[in-house]
GROMACS .gro file of C-alpha atoms in nm:
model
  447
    1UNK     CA    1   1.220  -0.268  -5.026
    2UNK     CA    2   0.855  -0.378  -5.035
    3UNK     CA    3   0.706  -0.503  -4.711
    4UNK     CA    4   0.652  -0.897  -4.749
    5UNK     CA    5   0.734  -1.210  -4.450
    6UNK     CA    6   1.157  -1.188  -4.552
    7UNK     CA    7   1.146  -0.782  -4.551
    8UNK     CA    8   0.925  -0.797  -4.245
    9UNK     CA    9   1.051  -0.612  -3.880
   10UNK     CA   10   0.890  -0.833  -3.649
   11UNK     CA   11   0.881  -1.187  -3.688
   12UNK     CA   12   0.522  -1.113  -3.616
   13UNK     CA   13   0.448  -1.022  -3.934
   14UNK     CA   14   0.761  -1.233  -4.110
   15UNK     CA   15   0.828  -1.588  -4.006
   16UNK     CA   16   0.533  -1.648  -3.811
   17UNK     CA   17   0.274  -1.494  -4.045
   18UNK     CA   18   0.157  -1.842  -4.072
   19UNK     CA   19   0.039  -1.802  -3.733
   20UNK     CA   20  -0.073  -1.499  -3.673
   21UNK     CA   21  -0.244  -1.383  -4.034
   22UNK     CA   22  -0.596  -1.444  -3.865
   23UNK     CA   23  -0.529  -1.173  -3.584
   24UNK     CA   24  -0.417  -0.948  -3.914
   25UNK     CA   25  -0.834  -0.884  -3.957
   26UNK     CA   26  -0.847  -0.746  -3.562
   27UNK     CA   27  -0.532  -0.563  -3.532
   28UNK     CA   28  -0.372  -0.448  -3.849
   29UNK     CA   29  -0.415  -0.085  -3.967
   30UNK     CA   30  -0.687  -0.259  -4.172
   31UNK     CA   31  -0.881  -0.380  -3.898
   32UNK     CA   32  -0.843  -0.070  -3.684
   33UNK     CA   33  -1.001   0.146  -3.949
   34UNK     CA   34  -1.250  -0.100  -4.039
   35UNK     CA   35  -1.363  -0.134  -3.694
   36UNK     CA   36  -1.379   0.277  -3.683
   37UNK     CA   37  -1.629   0.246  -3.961
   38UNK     CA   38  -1.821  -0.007  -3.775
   39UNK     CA   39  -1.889   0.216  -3.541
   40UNK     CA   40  -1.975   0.501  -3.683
   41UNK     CA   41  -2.249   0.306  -3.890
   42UNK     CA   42  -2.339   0.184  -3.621
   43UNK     CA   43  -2.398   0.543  -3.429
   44UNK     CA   44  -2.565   0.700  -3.716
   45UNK     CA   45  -2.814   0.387  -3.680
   46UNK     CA   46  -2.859   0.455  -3.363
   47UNK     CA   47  -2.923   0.795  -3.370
   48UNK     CA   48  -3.170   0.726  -3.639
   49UNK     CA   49  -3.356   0.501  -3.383
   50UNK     CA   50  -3.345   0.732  -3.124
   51UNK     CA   51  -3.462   0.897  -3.325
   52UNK     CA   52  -3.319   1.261  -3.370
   53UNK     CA   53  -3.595   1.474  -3.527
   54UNK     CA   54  -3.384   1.547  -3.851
   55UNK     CA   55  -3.345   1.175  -3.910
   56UNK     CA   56  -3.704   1.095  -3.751
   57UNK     CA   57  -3.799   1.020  -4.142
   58UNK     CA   58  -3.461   0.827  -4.273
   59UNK     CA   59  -3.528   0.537  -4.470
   60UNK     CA   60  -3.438   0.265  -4.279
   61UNK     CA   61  -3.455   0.045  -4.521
   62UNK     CA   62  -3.097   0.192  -4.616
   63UNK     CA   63  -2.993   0.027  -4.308
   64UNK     CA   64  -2.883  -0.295  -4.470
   65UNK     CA   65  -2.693  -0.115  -4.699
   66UNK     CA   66  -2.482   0.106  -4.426
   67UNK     CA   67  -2.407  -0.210  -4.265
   68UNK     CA   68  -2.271  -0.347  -4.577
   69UNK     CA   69  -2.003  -0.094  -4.599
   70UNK     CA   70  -1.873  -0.264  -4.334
   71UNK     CA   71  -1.910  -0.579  -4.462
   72UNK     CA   72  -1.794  -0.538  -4.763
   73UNK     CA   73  -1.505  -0.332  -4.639
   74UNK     CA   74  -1.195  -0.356  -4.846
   75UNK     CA   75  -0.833  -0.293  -4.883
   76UNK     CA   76  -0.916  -0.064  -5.144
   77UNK     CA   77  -1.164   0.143  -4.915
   78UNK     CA   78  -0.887   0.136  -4.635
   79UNK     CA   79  -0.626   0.300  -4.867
   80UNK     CA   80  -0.891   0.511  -5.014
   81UNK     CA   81  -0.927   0.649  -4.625
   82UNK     CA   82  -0.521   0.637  -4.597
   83UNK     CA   83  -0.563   0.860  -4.889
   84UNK     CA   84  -0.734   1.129  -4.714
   85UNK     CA   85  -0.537   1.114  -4.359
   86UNK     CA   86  -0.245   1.232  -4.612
   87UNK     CA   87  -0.469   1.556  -4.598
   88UNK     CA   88  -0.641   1.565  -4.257
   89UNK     CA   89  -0.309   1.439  -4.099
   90UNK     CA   90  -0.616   1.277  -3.841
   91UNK     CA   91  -0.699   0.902  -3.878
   92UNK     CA   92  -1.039   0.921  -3.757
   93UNK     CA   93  -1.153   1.238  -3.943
   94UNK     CA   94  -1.023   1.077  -4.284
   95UNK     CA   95  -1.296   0.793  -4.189
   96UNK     CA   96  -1.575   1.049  -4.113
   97UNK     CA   97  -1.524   1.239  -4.470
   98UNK     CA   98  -1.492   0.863  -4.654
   99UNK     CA   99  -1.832   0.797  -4.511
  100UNK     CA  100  -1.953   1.083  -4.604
  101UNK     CA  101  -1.820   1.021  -4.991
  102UNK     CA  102  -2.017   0.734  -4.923
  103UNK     CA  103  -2.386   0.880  -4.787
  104UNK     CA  104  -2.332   1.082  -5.101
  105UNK     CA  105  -2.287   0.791  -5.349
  106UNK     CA  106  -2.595   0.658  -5.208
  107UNK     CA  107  -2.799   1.011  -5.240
  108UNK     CA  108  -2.824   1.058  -4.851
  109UNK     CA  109  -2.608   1.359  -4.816
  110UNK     CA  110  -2.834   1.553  -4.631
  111UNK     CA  111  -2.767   1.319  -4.338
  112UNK     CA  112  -2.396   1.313  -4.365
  113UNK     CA  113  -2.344   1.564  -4.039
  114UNK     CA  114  -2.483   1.320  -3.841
  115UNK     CA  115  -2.199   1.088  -3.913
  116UNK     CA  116  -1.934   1.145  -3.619
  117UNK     CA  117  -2.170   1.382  -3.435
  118UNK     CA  118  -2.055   1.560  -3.127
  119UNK     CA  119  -1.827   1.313  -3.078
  120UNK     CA  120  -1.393   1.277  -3.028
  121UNK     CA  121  -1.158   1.064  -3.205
  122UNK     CA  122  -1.178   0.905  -2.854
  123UNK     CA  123  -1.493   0.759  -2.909
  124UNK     CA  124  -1.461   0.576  -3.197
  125UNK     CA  125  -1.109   0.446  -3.089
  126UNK     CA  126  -1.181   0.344  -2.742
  127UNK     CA  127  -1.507   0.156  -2.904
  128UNK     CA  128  -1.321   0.017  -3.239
  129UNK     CA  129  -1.070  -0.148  -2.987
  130UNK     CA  130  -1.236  -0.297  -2.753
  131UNK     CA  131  -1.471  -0.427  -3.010
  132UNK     CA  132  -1.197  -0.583  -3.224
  133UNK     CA  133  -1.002  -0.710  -2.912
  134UNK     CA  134  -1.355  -0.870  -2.801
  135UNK     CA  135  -1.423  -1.035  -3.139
  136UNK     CA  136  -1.016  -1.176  -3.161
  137UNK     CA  137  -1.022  -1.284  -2.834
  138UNK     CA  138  -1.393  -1.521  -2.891
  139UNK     CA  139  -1.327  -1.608  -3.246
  140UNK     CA  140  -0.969  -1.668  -3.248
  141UNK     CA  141  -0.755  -1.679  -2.934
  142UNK     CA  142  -0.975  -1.825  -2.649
  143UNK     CA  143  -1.040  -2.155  -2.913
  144UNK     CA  144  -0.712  -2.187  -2.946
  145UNK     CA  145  -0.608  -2.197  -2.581
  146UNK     CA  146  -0.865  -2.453  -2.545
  147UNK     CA  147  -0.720  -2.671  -2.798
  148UNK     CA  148  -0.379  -2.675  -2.633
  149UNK     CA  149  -0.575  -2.753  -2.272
  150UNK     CA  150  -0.768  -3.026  -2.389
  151UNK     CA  151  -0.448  -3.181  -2.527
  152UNK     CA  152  -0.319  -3.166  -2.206
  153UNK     CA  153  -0.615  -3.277  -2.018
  154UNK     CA  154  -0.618  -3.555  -2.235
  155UNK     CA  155  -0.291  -3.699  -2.163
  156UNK     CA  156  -0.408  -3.604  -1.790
  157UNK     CA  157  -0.671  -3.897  -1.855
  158UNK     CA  158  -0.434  -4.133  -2.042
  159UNK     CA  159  -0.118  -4.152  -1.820
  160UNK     CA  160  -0.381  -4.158  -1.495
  161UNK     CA  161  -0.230  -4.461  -1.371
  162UNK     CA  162   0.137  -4.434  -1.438
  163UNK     CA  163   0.381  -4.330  -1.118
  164UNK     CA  164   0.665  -4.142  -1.142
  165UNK     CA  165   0.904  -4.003  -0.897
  166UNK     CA  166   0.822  -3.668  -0.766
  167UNK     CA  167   1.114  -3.387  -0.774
  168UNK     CA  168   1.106  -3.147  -0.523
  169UNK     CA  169   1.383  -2.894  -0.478
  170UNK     CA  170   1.575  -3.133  -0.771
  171UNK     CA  171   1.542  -3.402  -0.533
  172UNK     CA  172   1.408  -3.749  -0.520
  173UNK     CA  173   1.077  -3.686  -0.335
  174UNK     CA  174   0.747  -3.883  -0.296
  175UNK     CA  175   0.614  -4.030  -0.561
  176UNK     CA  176   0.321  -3.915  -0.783
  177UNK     CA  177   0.153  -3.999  -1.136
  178UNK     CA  178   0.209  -3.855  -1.472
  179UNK     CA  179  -0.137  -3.805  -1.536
  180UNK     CA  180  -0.190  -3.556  -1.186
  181UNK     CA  181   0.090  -3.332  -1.273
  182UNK     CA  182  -0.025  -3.257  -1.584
  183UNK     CA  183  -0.364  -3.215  -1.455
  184UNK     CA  184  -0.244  -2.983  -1.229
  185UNK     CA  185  -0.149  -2.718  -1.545
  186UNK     CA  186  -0.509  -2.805  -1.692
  187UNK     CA  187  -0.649  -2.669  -1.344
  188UNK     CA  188  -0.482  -2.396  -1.346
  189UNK     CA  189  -0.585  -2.284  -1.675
  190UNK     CA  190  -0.914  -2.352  -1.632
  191UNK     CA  191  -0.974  -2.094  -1.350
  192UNK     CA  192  -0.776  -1.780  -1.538
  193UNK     CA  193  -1.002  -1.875  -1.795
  194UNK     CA  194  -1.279  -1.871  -1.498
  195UNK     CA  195  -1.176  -1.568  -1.382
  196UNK     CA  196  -1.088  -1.401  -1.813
  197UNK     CA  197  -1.465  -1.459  -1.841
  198UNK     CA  198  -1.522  -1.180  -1.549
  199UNK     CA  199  -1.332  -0.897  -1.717
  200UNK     CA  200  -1.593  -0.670  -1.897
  201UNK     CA  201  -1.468  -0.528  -2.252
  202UNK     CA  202  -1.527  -0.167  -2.166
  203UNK     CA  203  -1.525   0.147  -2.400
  204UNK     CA  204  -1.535   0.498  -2.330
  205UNK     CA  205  -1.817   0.657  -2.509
  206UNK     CA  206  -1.920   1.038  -2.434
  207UNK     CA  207  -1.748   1.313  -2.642
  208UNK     CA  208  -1.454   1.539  -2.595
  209UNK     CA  209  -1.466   1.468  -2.192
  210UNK     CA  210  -1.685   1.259  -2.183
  211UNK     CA  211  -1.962   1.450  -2.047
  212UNK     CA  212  -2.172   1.447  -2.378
  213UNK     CA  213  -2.111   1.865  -2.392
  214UNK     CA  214  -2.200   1.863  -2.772
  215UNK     CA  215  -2.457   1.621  -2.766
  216UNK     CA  216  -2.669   1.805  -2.487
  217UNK     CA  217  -2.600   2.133  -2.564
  218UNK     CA  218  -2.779   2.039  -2.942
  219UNK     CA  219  -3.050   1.817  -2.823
  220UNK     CA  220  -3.054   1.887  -2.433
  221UNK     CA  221  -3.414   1.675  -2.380
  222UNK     CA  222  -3.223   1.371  -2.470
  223UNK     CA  223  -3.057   1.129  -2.173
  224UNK     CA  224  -2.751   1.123  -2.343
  225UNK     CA  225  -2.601   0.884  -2.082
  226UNK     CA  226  -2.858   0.594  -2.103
  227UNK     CA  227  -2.852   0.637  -2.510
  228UNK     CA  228  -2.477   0.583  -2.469
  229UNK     CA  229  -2.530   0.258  -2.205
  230UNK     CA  230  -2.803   0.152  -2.509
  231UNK     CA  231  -2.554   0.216  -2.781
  232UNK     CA  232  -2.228   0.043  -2.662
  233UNK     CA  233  -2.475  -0.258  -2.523
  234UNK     CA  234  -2.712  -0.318  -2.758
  235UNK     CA  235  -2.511  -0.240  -3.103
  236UNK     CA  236  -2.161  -0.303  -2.955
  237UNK     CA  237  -2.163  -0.571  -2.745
  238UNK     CA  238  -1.915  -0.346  -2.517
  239UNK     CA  239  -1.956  -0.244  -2.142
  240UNK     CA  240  -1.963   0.157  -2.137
  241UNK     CA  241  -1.730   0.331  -1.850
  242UNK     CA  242  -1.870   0.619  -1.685
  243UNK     CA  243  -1.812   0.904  -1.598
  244UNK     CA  244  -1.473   0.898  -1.749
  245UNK     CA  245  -1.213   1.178  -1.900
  246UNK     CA  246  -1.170   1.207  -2.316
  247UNK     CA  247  -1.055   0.841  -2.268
  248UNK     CA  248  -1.174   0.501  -2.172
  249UNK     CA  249  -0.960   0.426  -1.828
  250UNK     CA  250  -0.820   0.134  -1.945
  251UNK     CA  251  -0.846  -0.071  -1.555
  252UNK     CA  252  -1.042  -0.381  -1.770
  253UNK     CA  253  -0.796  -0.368  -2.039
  254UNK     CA  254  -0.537  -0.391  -1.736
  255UNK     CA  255  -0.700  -0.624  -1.567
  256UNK     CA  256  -0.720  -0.886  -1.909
  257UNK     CA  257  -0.329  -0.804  -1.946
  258UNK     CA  258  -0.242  -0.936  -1.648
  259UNK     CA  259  -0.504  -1.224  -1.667
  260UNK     CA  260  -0.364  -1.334  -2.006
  261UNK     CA  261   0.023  -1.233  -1.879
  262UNK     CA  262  -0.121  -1.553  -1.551
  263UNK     CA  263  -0.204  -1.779  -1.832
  264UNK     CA  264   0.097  -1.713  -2.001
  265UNK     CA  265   0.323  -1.743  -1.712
  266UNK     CA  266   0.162  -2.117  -1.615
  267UNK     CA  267   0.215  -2.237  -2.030
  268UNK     CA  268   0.557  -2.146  -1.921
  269UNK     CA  269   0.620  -2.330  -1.609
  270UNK     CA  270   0.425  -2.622  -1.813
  271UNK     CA  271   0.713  -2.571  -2.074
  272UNK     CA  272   0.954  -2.564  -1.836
  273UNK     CA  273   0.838  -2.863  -1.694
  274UNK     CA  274   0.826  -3.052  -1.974
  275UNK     CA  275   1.132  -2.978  -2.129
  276UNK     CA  276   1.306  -3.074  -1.811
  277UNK     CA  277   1.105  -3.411  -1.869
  278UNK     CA  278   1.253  -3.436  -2.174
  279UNK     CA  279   1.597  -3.441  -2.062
  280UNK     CA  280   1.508  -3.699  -1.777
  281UNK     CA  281   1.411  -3.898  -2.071
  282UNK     CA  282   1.081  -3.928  -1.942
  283UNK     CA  283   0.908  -3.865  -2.274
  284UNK     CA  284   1.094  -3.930  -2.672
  285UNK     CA  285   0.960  -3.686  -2.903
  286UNK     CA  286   0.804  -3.851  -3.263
  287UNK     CA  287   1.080  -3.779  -3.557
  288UNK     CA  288   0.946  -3.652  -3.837
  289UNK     CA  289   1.137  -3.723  -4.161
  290UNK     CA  290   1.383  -3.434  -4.254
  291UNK     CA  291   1.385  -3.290  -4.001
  292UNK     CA  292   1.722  -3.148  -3.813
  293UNK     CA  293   1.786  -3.095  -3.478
  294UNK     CA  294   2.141  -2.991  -3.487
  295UNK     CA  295   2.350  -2.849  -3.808
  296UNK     CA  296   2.615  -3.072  -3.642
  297UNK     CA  297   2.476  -3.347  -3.435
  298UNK     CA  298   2.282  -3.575  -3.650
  299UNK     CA  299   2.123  -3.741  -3.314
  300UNK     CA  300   1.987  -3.450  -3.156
  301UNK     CA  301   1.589  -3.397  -3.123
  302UNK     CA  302   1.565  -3.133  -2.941
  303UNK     CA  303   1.263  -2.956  -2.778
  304UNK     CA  304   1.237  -2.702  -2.986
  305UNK     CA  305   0.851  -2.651  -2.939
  306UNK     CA  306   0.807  -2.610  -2.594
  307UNK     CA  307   1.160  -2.372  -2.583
  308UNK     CA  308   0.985  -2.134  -2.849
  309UNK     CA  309   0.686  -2.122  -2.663
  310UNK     CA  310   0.885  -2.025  -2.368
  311UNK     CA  311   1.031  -1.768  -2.585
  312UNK     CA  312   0.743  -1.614  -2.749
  313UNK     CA  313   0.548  -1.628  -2.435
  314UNK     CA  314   0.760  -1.385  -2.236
  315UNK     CA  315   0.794  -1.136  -2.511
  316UNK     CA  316   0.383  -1.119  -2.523
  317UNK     CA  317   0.434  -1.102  -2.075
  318UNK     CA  318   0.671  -0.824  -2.120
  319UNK     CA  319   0.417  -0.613  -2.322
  320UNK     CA  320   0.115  -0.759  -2.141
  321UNK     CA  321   0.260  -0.586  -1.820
  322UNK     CA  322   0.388  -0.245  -2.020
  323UNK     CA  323   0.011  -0.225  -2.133
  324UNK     CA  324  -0.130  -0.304  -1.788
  325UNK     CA  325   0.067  -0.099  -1.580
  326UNK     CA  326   0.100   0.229  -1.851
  327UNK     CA  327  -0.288   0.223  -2.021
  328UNK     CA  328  -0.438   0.307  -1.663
  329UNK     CA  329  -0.206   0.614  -1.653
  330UNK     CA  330  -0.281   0.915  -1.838
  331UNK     CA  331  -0.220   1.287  -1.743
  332UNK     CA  332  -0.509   1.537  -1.688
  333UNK     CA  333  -0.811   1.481  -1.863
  334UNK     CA  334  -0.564   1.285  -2.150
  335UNK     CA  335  -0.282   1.268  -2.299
  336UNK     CA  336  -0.155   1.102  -2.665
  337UNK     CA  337   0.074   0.817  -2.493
  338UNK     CA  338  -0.227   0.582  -2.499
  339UNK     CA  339  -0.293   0.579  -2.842
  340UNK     CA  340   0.081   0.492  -3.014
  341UNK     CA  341   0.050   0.205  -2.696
  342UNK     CA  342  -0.253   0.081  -2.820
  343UNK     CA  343  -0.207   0.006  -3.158
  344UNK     CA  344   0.046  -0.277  -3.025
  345UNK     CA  345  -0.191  -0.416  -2.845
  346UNK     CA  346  -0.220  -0.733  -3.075
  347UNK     CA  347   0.180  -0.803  -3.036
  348UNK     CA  348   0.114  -0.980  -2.710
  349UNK     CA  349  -0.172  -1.180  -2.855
  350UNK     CA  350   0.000  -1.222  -3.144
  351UNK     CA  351   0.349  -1.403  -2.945
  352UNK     CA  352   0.070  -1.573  -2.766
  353UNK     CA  353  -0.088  -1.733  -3.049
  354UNK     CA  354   0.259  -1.806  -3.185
  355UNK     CA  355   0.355  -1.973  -2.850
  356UNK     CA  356   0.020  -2.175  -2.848
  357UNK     CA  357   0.077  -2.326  -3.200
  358UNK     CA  358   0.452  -2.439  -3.085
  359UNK     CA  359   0.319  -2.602  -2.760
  360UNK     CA  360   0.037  -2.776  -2.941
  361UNK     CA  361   0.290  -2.896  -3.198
  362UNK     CA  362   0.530  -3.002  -2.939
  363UNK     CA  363   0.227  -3.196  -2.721
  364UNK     CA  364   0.180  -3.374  -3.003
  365UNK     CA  365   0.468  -3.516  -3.033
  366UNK     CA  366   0.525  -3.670  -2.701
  367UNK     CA  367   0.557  -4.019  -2.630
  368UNK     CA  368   0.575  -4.159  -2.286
  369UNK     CA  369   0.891  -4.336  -2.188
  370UNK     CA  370   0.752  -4.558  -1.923
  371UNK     CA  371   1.067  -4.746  -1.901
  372UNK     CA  372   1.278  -4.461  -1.781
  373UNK     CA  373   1.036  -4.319  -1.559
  374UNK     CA  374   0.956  -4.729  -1.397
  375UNK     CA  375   1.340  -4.736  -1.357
  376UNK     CA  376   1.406  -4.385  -1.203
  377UNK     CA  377   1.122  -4.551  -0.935
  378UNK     CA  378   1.373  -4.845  -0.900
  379UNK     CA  379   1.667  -4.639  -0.816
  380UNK     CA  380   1.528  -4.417  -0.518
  381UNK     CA  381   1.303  -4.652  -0.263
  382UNK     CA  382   1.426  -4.393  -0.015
  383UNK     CA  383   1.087  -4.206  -0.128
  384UNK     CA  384   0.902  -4.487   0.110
  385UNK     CA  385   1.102  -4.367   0.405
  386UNK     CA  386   0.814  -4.120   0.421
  387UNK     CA  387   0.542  -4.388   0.412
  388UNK     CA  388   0.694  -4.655   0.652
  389UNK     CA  389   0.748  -4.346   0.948
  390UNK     CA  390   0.427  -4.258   0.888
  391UNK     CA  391   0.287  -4.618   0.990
  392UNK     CA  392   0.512  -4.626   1.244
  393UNK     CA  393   0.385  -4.270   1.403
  394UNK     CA  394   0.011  -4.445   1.348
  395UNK     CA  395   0.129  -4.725   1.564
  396UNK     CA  396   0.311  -4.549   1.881
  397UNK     CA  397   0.682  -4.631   1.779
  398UNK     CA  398   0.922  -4.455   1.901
  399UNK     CA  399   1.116  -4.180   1.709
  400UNK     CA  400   0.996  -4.299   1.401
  401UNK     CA  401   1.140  -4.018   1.186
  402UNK     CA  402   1.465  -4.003   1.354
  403UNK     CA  403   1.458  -4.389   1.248
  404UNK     CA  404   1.431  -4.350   0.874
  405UNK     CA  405   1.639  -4.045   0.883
  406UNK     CA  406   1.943  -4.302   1.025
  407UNK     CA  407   1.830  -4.516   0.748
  408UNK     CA  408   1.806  -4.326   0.426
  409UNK     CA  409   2.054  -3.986   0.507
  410UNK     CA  410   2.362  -4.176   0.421
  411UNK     CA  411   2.568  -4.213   0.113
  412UNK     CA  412   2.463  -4.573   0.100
  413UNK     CA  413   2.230  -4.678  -0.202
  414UNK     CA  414   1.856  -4.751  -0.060
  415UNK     CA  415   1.739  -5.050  -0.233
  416UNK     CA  416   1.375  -5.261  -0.195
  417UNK     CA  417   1.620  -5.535  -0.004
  418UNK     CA  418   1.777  -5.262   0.240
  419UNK     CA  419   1.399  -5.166   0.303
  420UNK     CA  420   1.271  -5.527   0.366
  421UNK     CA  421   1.611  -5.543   0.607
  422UNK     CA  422   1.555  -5.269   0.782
  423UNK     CA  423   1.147  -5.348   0.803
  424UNK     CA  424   1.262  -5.694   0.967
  425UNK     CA  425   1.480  -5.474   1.236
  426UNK     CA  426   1.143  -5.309   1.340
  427UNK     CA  427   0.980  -5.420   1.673
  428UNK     CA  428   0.647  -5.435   1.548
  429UNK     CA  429   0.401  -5.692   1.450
  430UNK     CA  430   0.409  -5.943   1.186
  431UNK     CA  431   0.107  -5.775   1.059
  432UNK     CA  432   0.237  -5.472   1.058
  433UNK     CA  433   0.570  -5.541   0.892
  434UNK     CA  434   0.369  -5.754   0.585
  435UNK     CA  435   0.152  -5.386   0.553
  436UNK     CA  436   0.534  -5.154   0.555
  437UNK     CA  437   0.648  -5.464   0.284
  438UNK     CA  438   0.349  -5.372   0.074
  439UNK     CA  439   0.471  -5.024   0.014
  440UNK     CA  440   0.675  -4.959  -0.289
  441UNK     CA  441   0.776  -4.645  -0.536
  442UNK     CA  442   0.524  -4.776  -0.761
  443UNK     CA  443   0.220  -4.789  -0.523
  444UNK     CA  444   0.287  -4.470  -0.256
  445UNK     CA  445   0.125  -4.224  -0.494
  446UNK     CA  446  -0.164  -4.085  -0.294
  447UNK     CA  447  -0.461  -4.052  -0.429
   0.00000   0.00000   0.00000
């Protein structure tokens, strides 16, 4: 059975190709091994502007043409590299001996040694990653996380002004404005995405332990370490670890799991949030024609969005903590687990990006119900208890809590006439019973 979106494993790959085919250039076999090619262009030029003395005289005019393997890297050259792994049975030495096909085609063979030179599978890998984790994350994910904030911080700015009744513990509780919870979620975001900016991408770069053995036992004049600080910098755009074993120690990569499992965890309380809104009738969704909501209730529109955000977004938590909490481990100087663990490290980001596309679908949709939310105000004055005891603790009266406690902790309905009657009860100014009068559900909303 050939591998297409209805033969696919993971709905990954299957019924949400639609949206997550642009992480498919970062994270598919494909991008891996185009990303290992990357850098090992991008070593040899390095080395050639180091320069080593047998590549002191390499025409570096041929640089633009190196760099357009890369560029011009196609499916073709990645099964052409599959191709030889069938031989090596080794992923990264069947890139090595494609480039060297390559320096050959172009009549440089007498630098092809220099491609991969004293370095591990380890180094390319824990460079290729980061690199391609870097780029997804800047051109593709981080844009799109923005999108779905700025939705919400823009009904944050439209429904400023409208109060609604606060539910704490399930309960009736004082009153707040539509606008302020949702800019609460838009706060939150904002600083993980504050604090995302302070994780460095980091790559291991050194050789087989990372002590640059094969690199300064050929060419032991040469500061190996601050070439390899230049070379993941300046060509890379990648912080280099050191010292470090055969592999990078994955504590950044940790660290940006757990930052992106935060974010994730807040879009979910914001879905939760909202789909309980839903049901309180608080917001109507916008039909669109055609569509079903249930194969047996033609009323139903349900909120399908913001539960398959839910969804997707704690699969991508459950492997954001297996990658923070396993990467970081490793035994001796290194063992293989990292590597198999690795190459799922755009699943997350992928149920992420999945997640993101329901919930900005789903925002979209919303339409305040002002009418349900004005009368759910109507039904519970109690929520001024808090404001009138208040008042009366400003003004000296006694047991002002135990007061409105007698008042409102009874079975009996609170209504705006059962507040006015119990206000005209109060010995207490005129004055001050015109300012408790004042108060209402719609206006005790803080600031």
């Amino acid at each position: 059975m050939d591998l297409n979106k209805l033969t696919a494993i993971s709905p990954v790959d299957g019924r949400y190709r639609r949206h997550t085919e642009n992480l498919a250039p970062y994270f598919s076999e494909f991008g891996l091994i185009k990303y290992r090619v990357l850098v090992e262009i991008e070593y040899f030029i390095a080395l050639c502007e180091l320069p080593l003395p047998q590549l002191k005289n390499f025409d570096t005019s041929l640089f633009p043409k190196l760099r357009n393997l890369v560029d011009d890297f196609s499916e073709k050259d990645a099964e052409a590299i599959k191709t030889i792994e069938r031989t090596t049975n080794h992923d990264v030495k069947a890139v090595e001996y494609f480039l060297k096909e390559k320096f050959e085609e172009l009549g440089i063979q007498e630098a092809k040694e220099f491609i991969h030179f004293g370095l591990t599978s380890q180094d390319i890998n824990n460079t290729a990653i980061p690199r391609s984790l870097k780029d997804a994350m800047e051109e593709h994910f981080l844009p799109l996380l923005q999108e779905v904030k700025n939705q919400i911080a823009q009904y944050a700015q439209d429904w400023s002004g409208i109060p609604m009744l606060a539910k704490t513990h399930g309960q009736p509780a004082s009153p707040t404005r539509v606008g302020k919870e949702f800019m609460v979620f838009v706060e939150r975001i904002n600083r993980q995405i504050d604090l995302l900016a302070t994780v460095p991408y980091s790559a291991k770069f050194g050789g087989a332990t990372g002590n640059f053995n094969a690199h300064h036992i050929a060419y032991p004049e040469t500061d190996w370490v601050a070439f390899g600080n230049r070379f993941l910098e300046k060509s890379l755009q990648l912080k280099r670890s050191h010292p470090t074993t055969q592999i990078e120690h994955y504590d950044h990569l940790a660290a940006l799991s757990d930052n992106l499992k935060r974010i994730n965890t807040i879009l979910i309380d914001f879905s939760r949030d909202v789909w309980q809104y839903i049901s309180m009738n608080y917001f109507k969704q916008k039909i669109k024609a055609g569509e079903v909501g249930s194969s047996a209730m033609p009323h139903k529109v349900n909120p399908i969005d913001f539960e398959n955000a839910e969804g997707n977004l704690g699969i991508a938590n459950a492997v954001f903590e297996h990658l923070s909490t396993k990467l970081p481990i490793s035994r001796l100087q290194r063992d293989l687990t990292d590597s198999t663990v690795l190459r799922n490290i755009g699943v997350p980001l992928a149920h992420t990006v999945i997640a993101l596309n329901s919930l900005k679908k789903g925002i979209g949709k919303l339409q305040i119900n002002e009418e349900a939310i004005h009368q759910d105000l109507e039904e519970n004055w109690a929520v001024v208890a808090e404001a009138i005891q208040t008042i009366l603790r400003r003004e000296g009266y006694p047991n002002p809590y135990e007061t409105l406690k007698a008042l409102t902790r009874t079975n009996e309905k609170i209504t705006q006439q059962s507040i006015f009657n119990f206000i005209e009860t109060l010995e207490v100014s005129d004055e001050i019973k015109a300012e408790l009068r004042q108060i209402s559900p719609y206006n005790y909303t803080g600031i």
